[in-house]
XYZ file of C-alpha atoms in Angstrom:
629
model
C 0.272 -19.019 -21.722
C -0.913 -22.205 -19.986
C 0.864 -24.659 -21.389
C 4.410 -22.896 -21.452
C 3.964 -22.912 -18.257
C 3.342 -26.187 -17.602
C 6.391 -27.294 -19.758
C 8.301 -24.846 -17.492
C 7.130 -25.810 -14.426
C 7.793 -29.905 -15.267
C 11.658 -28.641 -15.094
C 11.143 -26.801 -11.975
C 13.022 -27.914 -8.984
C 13.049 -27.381 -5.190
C 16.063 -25.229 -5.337
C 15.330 -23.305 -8.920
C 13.798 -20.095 -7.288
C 16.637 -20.142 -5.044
C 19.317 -20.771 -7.504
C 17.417 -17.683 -9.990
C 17.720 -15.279 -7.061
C 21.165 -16.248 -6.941
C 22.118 -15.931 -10.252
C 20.274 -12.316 -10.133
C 22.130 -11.410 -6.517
C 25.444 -13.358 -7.720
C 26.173 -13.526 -11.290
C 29.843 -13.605 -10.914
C 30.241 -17.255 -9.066
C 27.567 -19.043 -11.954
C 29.410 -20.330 -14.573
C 28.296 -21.840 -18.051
C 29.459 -23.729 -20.951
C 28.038 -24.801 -24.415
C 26.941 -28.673 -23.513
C 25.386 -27.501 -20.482
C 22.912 -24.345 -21.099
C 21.422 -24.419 -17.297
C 24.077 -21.861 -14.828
C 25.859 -24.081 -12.261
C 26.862 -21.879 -8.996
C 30.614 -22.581 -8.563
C 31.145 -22.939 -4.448
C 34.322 -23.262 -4.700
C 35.082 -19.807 -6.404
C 32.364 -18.277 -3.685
C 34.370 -19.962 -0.851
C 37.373 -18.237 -1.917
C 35.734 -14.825 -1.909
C 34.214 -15.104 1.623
C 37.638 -15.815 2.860
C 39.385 -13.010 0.830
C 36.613 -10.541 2.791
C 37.298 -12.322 6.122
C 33.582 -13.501 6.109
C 34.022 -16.328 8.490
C 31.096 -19.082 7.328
C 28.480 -20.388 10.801
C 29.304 -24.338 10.558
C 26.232 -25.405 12.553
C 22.698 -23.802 12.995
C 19.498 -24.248 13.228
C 16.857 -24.846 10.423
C 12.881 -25.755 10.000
C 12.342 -29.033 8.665
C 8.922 -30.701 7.677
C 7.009 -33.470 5.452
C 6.613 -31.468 2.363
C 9.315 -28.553 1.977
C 10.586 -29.994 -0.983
C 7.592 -29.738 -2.442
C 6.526 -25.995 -1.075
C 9.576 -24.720 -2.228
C 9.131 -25.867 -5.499
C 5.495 -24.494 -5.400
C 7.628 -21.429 -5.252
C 9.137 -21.485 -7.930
C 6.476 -22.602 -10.304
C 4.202 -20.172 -12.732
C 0.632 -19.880 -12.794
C -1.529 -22.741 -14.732
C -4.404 -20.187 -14.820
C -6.427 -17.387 -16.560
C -7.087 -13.831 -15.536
C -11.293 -13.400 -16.245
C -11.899 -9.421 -15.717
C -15.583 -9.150 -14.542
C -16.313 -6.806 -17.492
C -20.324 -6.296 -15.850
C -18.780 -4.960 -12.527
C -15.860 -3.212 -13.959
C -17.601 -1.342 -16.444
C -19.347 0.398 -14.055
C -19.090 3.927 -13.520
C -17.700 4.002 -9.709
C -15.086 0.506 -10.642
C -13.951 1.812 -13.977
C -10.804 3.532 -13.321
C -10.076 2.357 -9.748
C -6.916 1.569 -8.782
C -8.096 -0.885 -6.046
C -8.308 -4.855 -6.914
C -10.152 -7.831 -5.926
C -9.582 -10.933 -7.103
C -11.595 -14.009 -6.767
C -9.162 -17.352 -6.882
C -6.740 -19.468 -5.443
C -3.951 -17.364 -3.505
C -0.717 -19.248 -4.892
C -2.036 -18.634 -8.155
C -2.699 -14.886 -7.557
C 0.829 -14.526 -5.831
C 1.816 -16.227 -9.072
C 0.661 -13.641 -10.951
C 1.116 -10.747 -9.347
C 4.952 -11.596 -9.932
C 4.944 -10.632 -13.172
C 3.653 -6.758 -12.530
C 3.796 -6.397 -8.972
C 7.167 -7.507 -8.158
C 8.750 -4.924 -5.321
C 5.315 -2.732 -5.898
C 3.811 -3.453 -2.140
C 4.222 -1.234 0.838
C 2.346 -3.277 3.532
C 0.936 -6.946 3.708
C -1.519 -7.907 5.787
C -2.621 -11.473 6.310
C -5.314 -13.475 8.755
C -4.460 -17.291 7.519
C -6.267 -20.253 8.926
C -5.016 -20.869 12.490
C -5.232 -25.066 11.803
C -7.093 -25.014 14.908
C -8.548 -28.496 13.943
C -11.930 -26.942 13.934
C -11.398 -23.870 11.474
C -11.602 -26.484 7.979
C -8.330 -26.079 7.198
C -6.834 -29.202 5.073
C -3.903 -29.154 2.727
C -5.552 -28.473 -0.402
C -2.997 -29.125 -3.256
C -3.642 -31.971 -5.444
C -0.057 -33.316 -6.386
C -0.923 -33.322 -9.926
C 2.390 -34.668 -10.616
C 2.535 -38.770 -10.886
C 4.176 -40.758 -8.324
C 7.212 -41.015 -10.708
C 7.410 -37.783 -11.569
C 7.145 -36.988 -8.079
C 9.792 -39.359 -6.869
C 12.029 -38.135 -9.958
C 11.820 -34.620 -8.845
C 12.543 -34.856 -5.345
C 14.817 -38.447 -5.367
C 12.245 -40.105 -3.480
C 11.932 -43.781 -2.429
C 8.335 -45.404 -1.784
C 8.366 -44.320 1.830
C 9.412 -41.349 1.474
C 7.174 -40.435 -1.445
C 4.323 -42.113 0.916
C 5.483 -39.986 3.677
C 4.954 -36.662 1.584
C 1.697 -37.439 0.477
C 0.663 -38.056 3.815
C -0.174 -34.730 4.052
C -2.392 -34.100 1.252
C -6.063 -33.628 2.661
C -4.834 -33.104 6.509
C -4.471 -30.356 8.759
C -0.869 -31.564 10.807
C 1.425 -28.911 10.946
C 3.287 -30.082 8.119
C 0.519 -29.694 6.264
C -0.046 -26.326 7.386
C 3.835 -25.351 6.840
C 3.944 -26.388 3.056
C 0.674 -24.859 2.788
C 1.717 -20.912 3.662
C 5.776 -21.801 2.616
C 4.612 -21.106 -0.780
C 2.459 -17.997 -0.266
C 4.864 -16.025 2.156
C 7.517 -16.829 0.248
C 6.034 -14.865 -3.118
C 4.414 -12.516 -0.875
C 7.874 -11.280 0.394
C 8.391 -11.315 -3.437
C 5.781 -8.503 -4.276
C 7.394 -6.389 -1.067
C 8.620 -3.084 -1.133
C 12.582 -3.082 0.222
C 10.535 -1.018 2.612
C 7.421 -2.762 2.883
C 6.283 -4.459 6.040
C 4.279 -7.855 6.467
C 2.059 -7.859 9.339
C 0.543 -11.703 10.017
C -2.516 -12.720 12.382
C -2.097 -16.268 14.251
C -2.519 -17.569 17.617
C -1.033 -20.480 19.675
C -1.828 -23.401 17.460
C 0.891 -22.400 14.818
C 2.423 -19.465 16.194
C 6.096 -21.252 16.757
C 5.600 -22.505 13.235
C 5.126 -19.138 11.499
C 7.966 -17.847 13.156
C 10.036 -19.581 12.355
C 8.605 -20.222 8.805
C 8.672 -16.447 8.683
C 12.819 -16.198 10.409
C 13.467 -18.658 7.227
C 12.127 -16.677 4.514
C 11.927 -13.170 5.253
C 15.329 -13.216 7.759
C 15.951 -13.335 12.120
C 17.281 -9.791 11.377
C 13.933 -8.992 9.308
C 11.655 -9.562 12.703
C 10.353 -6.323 14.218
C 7.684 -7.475 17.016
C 5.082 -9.958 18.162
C 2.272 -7.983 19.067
C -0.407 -9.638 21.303
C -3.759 -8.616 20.666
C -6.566 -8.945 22.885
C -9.589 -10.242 21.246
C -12.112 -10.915 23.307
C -14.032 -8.000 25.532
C -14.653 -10.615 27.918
C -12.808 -13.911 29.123
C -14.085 -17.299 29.017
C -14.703 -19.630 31.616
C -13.391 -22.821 29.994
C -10.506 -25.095 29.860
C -6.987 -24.996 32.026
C -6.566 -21.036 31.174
C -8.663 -18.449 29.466
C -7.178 -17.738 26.003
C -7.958 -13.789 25.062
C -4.961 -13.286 22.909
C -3.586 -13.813 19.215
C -0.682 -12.702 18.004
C 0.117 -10.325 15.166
C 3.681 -11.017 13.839
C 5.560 -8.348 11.806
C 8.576 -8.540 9.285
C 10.191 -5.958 6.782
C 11.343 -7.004 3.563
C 14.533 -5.032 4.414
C 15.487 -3.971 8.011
C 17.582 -1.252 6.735
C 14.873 0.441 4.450
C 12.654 -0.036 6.559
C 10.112 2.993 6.921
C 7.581 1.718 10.074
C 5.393 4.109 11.866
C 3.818 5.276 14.748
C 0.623 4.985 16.272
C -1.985 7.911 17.269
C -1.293 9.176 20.570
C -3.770 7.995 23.165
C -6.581 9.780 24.771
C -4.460 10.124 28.171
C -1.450 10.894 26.372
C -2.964 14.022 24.533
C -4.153 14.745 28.133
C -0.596 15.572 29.083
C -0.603 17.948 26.579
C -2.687 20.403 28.686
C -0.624 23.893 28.976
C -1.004 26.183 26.086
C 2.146 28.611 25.059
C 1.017 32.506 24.285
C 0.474 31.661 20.434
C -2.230 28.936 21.126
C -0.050 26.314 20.548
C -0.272 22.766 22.911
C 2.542 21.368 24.704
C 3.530 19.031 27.791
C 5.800 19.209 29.771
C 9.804 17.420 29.738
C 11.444 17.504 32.599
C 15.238 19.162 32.698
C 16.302 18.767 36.493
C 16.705 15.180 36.782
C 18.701 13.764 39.938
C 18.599 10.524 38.662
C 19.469 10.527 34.923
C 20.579 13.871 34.700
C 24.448 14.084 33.620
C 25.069 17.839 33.514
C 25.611 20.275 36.873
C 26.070 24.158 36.337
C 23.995 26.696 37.767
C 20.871 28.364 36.505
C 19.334 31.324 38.126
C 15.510 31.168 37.955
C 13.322 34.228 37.738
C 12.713 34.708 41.103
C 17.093 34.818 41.600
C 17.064 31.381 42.793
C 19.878 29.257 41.753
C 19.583 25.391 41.214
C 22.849 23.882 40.330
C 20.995 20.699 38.659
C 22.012 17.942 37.604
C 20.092 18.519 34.122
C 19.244 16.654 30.663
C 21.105 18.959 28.739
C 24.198 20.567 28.316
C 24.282 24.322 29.626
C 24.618 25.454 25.934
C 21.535 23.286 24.709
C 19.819 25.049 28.204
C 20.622 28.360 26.649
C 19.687 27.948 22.872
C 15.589 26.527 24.555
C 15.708 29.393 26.549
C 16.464 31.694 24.168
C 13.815 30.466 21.784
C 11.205 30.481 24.361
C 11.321 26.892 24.796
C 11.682 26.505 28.216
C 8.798 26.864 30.742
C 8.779 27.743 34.208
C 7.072 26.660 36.766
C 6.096 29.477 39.499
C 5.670 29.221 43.692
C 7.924 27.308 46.084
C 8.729 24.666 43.738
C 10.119 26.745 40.893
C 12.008 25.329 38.135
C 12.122 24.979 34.402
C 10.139 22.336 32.163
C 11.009 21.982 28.380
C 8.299 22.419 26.014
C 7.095 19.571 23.866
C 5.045 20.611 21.751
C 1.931 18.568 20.142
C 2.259 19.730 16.603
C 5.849 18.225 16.628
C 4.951 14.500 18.111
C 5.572 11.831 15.427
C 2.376 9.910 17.696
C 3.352 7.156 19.941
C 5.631 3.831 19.324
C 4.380 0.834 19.124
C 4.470 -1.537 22.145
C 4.102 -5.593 21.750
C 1.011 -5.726 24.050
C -2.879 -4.174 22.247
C -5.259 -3.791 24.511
C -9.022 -3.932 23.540
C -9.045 -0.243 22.649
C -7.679 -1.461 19.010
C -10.939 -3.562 19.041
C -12.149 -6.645 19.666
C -13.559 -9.699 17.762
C -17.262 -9.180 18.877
C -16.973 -5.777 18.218
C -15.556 -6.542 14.283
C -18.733 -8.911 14.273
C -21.268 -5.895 15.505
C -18.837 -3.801 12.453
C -20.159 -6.693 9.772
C -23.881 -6.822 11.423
C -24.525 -3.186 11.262
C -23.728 -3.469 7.329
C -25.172 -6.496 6.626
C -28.256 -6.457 9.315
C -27.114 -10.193 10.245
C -24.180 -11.682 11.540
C -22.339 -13.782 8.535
C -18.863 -13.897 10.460
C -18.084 -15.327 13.781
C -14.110 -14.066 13.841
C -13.769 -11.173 11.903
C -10.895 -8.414 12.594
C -12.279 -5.058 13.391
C -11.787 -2.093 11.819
C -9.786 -0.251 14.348
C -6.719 -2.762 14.697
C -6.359 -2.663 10.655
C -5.972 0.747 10.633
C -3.691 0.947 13.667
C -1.678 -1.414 11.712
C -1.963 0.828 8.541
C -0.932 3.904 10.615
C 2.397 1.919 11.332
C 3.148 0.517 7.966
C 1.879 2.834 5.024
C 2.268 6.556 3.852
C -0.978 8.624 2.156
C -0.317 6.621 -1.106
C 0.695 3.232 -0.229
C -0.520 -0.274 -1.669
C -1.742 -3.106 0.549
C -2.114 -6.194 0.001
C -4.228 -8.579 1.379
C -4.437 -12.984 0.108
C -6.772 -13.820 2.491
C -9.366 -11.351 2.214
C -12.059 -12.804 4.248
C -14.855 -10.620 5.245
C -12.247 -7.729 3.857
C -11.680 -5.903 6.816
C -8.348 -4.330 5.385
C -10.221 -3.213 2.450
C -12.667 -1.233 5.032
C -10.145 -0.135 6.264
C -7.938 1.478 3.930
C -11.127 3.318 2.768
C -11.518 4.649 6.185
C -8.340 5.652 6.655
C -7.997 7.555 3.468
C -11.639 9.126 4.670
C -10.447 10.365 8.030
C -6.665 12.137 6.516
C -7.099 12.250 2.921
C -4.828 9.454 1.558
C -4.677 8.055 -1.912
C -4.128 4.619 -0.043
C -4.731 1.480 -2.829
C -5.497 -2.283 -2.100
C -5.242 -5.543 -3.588
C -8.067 -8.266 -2.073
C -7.718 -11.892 -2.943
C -9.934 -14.571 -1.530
C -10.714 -18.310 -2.420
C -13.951 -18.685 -3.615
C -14.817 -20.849 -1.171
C -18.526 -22.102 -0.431
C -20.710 -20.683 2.769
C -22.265 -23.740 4.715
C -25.621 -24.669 3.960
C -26.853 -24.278 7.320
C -24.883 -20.725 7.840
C -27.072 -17.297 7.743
C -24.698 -16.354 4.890
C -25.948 -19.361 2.921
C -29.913 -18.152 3.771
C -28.874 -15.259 2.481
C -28.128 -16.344 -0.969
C -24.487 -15.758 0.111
C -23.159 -19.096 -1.487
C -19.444 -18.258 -1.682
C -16.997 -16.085 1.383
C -15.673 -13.725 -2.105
C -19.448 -12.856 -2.486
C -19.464 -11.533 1.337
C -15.729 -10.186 0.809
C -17.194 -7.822 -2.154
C -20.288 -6.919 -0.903
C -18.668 -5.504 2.661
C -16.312 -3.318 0.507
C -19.713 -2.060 -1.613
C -21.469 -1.283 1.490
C -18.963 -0.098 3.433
C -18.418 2.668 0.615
C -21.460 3.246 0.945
C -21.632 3.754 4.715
C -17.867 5.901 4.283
C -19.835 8.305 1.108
C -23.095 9.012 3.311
C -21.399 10.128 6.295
C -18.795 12.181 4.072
C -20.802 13.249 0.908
C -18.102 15.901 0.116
C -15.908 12.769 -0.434
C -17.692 10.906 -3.206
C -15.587 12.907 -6.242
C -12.418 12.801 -4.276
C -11.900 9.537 -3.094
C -11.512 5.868 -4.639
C -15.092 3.961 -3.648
C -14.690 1.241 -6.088
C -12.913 -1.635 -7.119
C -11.774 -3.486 -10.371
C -12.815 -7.745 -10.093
C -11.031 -10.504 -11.703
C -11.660 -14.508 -11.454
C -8.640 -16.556 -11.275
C -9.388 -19.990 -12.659
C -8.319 -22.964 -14.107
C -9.418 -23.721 -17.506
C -12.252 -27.064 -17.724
C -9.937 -30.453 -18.516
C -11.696 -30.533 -22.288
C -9.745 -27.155 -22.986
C -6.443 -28.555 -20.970
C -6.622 -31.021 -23.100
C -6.538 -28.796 -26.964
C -3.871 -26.876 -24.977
C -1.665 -29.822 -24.983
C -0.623 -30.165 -28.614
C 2.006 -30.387 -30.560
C 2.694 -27.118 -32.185
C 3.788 -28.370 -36.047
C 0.207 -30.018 -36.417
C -2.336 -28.478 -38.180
C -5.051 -26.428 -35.903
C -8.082 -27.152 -37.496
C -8.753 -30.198 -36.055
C -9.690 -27.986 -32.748
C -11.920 -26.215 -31.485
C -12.171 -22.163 -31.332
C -9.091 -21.618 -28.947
C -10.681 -18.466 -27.990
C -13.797 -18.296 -26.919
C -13.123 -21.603 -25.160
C -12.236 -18.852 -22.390
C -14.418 -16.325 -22.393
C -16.305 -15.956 -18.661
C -19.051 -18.304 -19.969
C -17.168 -21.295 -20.825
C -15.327 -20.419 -17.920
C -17.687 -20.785 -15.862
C -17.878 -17.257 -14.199
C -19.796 -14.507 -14.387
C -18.640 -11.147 -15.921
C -19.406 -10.924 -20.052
C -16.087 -11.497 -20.591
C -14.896 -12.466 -24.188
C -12.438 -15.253 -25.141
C -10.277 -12.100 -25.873
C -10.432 -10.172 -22.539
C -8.930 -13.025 -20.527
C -6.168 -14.212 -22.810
C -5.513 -10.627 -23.278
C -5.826 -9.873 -19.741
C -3.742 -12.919 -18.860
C -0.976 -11.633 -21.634
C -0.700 -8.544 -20.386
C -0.363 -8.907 -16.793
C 1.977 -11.121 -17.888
C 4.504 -8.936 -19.510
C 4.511 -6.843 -16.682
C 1.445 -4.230 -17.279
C -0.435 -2.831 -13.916
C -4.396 -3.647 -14.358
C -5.051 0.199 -15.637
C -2.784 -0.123 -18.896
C -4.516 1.804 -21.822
C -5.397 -0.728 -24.779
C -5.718 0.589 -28.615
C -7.379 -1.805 -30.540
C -5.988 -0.634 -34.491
C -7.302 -2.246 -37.373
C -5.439 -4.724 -39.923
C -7.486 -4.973 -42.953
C -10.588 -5.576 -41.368
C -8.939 -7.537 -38.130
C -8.676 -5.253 -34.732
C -5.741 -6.649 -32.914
C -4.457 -4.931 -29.254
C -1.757 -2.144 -29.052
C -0.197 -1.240 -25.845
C 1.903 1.423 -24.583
C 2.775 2.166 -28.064
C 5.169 -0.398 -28.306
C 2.990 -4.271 -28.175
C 0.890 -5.952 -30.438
C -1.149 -9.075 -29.348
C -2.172 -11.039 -31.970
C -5.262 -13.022 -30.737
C -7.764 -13.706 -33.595
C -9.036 -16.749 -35.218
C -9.143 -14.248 -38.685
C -5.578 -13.580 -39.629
C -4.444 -13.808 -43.345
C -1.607 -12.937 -45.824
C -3.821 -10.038 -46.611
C -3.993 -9.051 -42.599
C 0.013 -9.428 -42.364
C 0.638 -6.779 -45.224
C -1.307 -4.709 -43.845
C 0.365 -4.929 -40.238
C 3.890 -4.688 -41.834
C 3.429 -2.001 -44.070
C 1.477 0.011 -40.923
C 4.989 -0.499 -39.001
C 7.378 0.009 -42.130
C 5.874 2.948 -43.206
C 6.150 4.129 -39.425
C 2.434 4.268 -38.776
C 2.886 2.601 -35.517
C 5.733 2.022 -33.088
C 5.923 -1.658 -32.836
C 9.136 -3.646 -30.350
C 7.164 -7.067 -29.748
C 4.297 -8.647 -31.962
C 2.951 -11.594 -29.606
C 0.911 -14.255 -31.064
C -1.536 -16.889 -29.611
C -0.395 -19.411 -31.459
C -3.706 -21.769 -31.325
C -5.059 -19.104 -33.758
C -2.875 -18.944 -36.577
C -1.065 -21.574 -38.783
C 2.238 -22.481 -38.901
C 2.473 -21.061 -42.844
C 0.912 -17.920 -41.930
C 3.507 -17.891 -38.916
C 6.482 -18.300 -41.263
C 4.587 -15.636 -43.710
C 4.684 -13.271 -40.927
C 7.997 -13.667 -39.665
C 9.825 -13.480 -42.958
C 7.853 -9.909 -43.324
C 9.026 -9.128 -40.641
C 12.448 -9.678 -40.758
C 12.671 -7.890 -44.277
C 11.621 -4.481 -41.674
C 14.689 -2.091 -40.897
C 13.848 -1.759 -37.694
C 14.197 -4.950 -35.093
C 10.574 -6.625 -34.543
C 10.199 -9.383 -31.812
C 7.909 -12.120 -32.743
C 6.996 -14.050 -29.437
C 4.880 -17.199 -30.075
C 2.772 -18.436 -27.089
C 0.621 -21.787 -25.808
């Protein structure tokens, strides 16, 4: 768990994620050999194949530099140092249950981290409102370095300047420190991405050159699909050189040619157009077919008063003749007579997007009058509103799409989604992740017992639900109101410190290994065992989604997990010779379907380890035994 991790992520180095996707991309050009176990990518061999395809190589170009990338992209490459803590009191709840919707309350990078493991290529749409670094937002670099200045200058080839230089940044808000800040984040965000997912990403002019081209780096210049400007304010101010009323929204795919993007509603003028009605009751507006400009086509057509207009027209004379035919052509009557093609409003796909949103997608005082209504106070001064979520949701998801949103804030997208799948029916599902970081003490939210922004996050989703439920009662047993809640947390330094052991010494000089993380010692709330989160933590780990159906079969008198008829987690601090016969002879005797037993090893001895694994190997069928720290 943990502390593999932490031995893995020692050896982790700037270019390891990049070399893995690589090796996973482009297996043929890594080579190996017995006295060197780690994959070395042979150039030379790749050289030779670009050339044998004619792929000429670009000898200079362009690329983003900054105090700190080493270090980011190492961050991206690194596993999670934390525990998943379900909220057992909240999820147990009747309306949370069996949601598919998550919200998690933790550190971001340790989330994406995660979320790797089981929702790698799962996401159809990201949507992200990071701090802007505005200089008066509180946004500092937060990470620690809890590498030494050794290790640190071992792992990058650092000198004392430069090591000085890098660490410059720890506790600011430059734009270094900004960059190696969200390199991390989009980085495994793009990660969890559909090959058709889109990211759409909120900034305005303090880091908006940054981010794109942070975003050109990771995600691709052929990956860019706009930069929409968004106007944000109803009304401008009256201060400074120029009145600022814009932010931008940037937007990526993960794949430009899988792509699936969308279209927006179709305006209240636009459905004006669509004012004539054909003799079936259907809508339509008019196209025009006699163009002298842009039309490319002359032959004649006699209209029904014997007129004949020679064009030029749209469409071929054969195309002319199939709409007229199928009563798709409509004439216009009196000295102006001619014929109009019929567009019809049942067929429009709604409008495309343009780079420039007015403030009829909302506005920021109006997304502050969206949180005051709910609340009955004002606890945000910037939030998005509603309507521009779900304009962006209308371009990048289908009825059963997953979004995904790390900086959750006063969860907007969440309200959102649930509106959206209120107004057409959708199945649409969301993951919320927000820091749990503290309210001022002289902010309203604060006064109102609202001591962390994750308490305000969950507590807009809970009364927006309610809000969506009263105004659509007939939707309370059809939709998803609810949401499942997990901390993310880093264990207390007493229990880093067991975790560090060496694995041949005996275990009974420490404490119980499991309940050191239950929610209480944890510090969290939630009624959550020792066994939930290391279970939880396991799990997610191996790749199961959040609603994966645990057995819990008994052992002689021990309960142990059993998942998707195929896993057994052995996490108890009650395991015996008498407990292993009676697991082996349950899976020889083809009681249960067993592939992989794995075992928290703080729990059990290394002589009841061996015991086990000799049983097992004495099995006819193939059991994996996968110890873990």
């Amino acid at each position: 768990m943990i502390k593999d991790n932490l031995d893995f992520n020692q050896s982790v180095k700037p270019n390891t994620e990049f070399l893995e996707q690589l090796l996973q991309k482009l297996p043929e050009f890594f080579t190996s050999s017995d006295s060197d176990k780690e994959a070395k990518f042979d150039m030379e061999k790749f050289q030779k194949a670009l050339k044998e395809q004619n792929v000429e190589e670009l000898s200079s170009g362009y690329q983003l530099d900054f105090i700190g990338k080493n270090y980011a992209k190492k961050q991206s490459g690194e596993r999670p140092t934390t525990v998943i803590v379900p909220d057992n009191e909240h999820n147990n709840k009747l309306e949370n249950k069996d949601s598919k919707n998550l919200f998690f309350t933790g550190d971001n990078l340790e989330v994406l981290r995660h979320l790797q493991q089981n929702y790698a290529n799962s996401v159809d749409v990201i949507y992200i409102d990071p701090p802007y670094n505005t200089g008066s937002d509180g946004f500092v670099y937060p990470d620690k370095f809890e590498y030494s200045d050794d290790q640190l200058k071992d792992m990058f080839n650092l000198n004392d300047d430069e090591l000085s230089r890098m660490k410059s940044i720890q506790g600011k808000s430059t734009h270094s420190a900004w960059l190696s800040f969200m390199y991390p984040r989009i980085y495994l965000a793009k990660k969890v991405l559909k090959d058709t997912g889109v990211i759409f990403i909120s900034i305005d002019d303090n880091e908006q050159a940054n981010l794109k081209l942070l975003m050109d780096e990771i995600f691709g210049e052929g990956s860019f699909i706009q930069e929409i400007a968004w106007r944000r304010t109803d009304n401008q101010p009256n201060i400074g050189n120029a009145a600022k009323v814009k932010e931008y929204i940037l937007v990526y795919s993960k794949n430009i040619m899988n792509l699936e993007y969308g279209r927006l509603p179709l305006s209240e003028s636009a459905l004006k157009e669509y004012r004539y009605v054909d003799t079936d009751g259907t809508k339509f507006r008019r196209g025009i077919l006699l163009d002298k400009t842009r039309g490319r086509h002359s032959y004649p057509i006699t209209t029904k008063s014997g007129n004949i207009l020679n064009g030029p027209w749209m469409v071929t004379k054969e195309k002319f003749i199939e709409m007229d035919t199928s009563d798709k052509i409509y004439w216009t009557s009196g000295g102006d007579e001619q014929p109009y093609s019929k567009i019809f409003l049942k067929d429009s796909k709604g409008a495309i997007p343009n780079d420039f949103w007015g403030i009829e997608y909302g506005t920021n005082q109006r997304a502050s009058l969206e949180v005051e209504r709910l609340f009955g106070e004002r606890l945000f001064d910037f939030p998005k509103p509603v309507s521009l979520l779900k304009a962006l949701l209308n371009l990048g998801t289908r009825n059963d799409s997953l979004i995904l949103d790390f900086f959750a804030g006063s969860a907007t997208t969440a309200d959102a989604v649930m509106q959206q799948n209120a107004e057409d029916g959708g199945k649409r599902k969301y993951i919320m992740v927000q820091l749990p970081e503290l309210t001022k003490s002289d902010s309203t939210a604060y006064r109102s017992s609202y001591l962390s922004i994750d308490r305000i996050s969950r507590s807009r989703i809970e009364k927006a639900a309610e809000k969506i439920k009263n105004e659509n009662p007939l939707l309370v047993d059809t939709q998803d109101f609810g949401f499942r809640h997990f901390y993310v947390v880093e264990p207390n330094q007493q229990t880093m410190d067991k975790l560090d052991f060496d694995n041949e010494m005996q275990l009974d000089i420490f404490d119980d290994m499991i309940s050191a993380f239950s929610s209480v010692n944890l510090d969290v709330k939630g009624n959550a065992e020792g066994l939930d989160t290391i279970l939880q933590t396991y799990l997610v780990s191996d790749g199961y989604k959040f609603d994966v159906s645990v057995e819990m079969l008994d052992f002689a008198g021990v309960k142990l997990p059993y998942v998707n008829n195929q896993r057994i987690y052995l996490i108890t601090n009650d395991w015996t010779a008498q407990n292993t016969k009676a697991l082996v002879n349950a899976i020889g005797k083809n009681e249960i379907s067993v592939q992989t037993i794995v075992v928290y090893g703080y729990t059990i001895d290394m002589e009841s380890l061996r015991e086990l694994e000799i049983a097992l190997n004495q099995l006819e069928n193939k059991v994996h035994l996968l110890v873990r720290y």
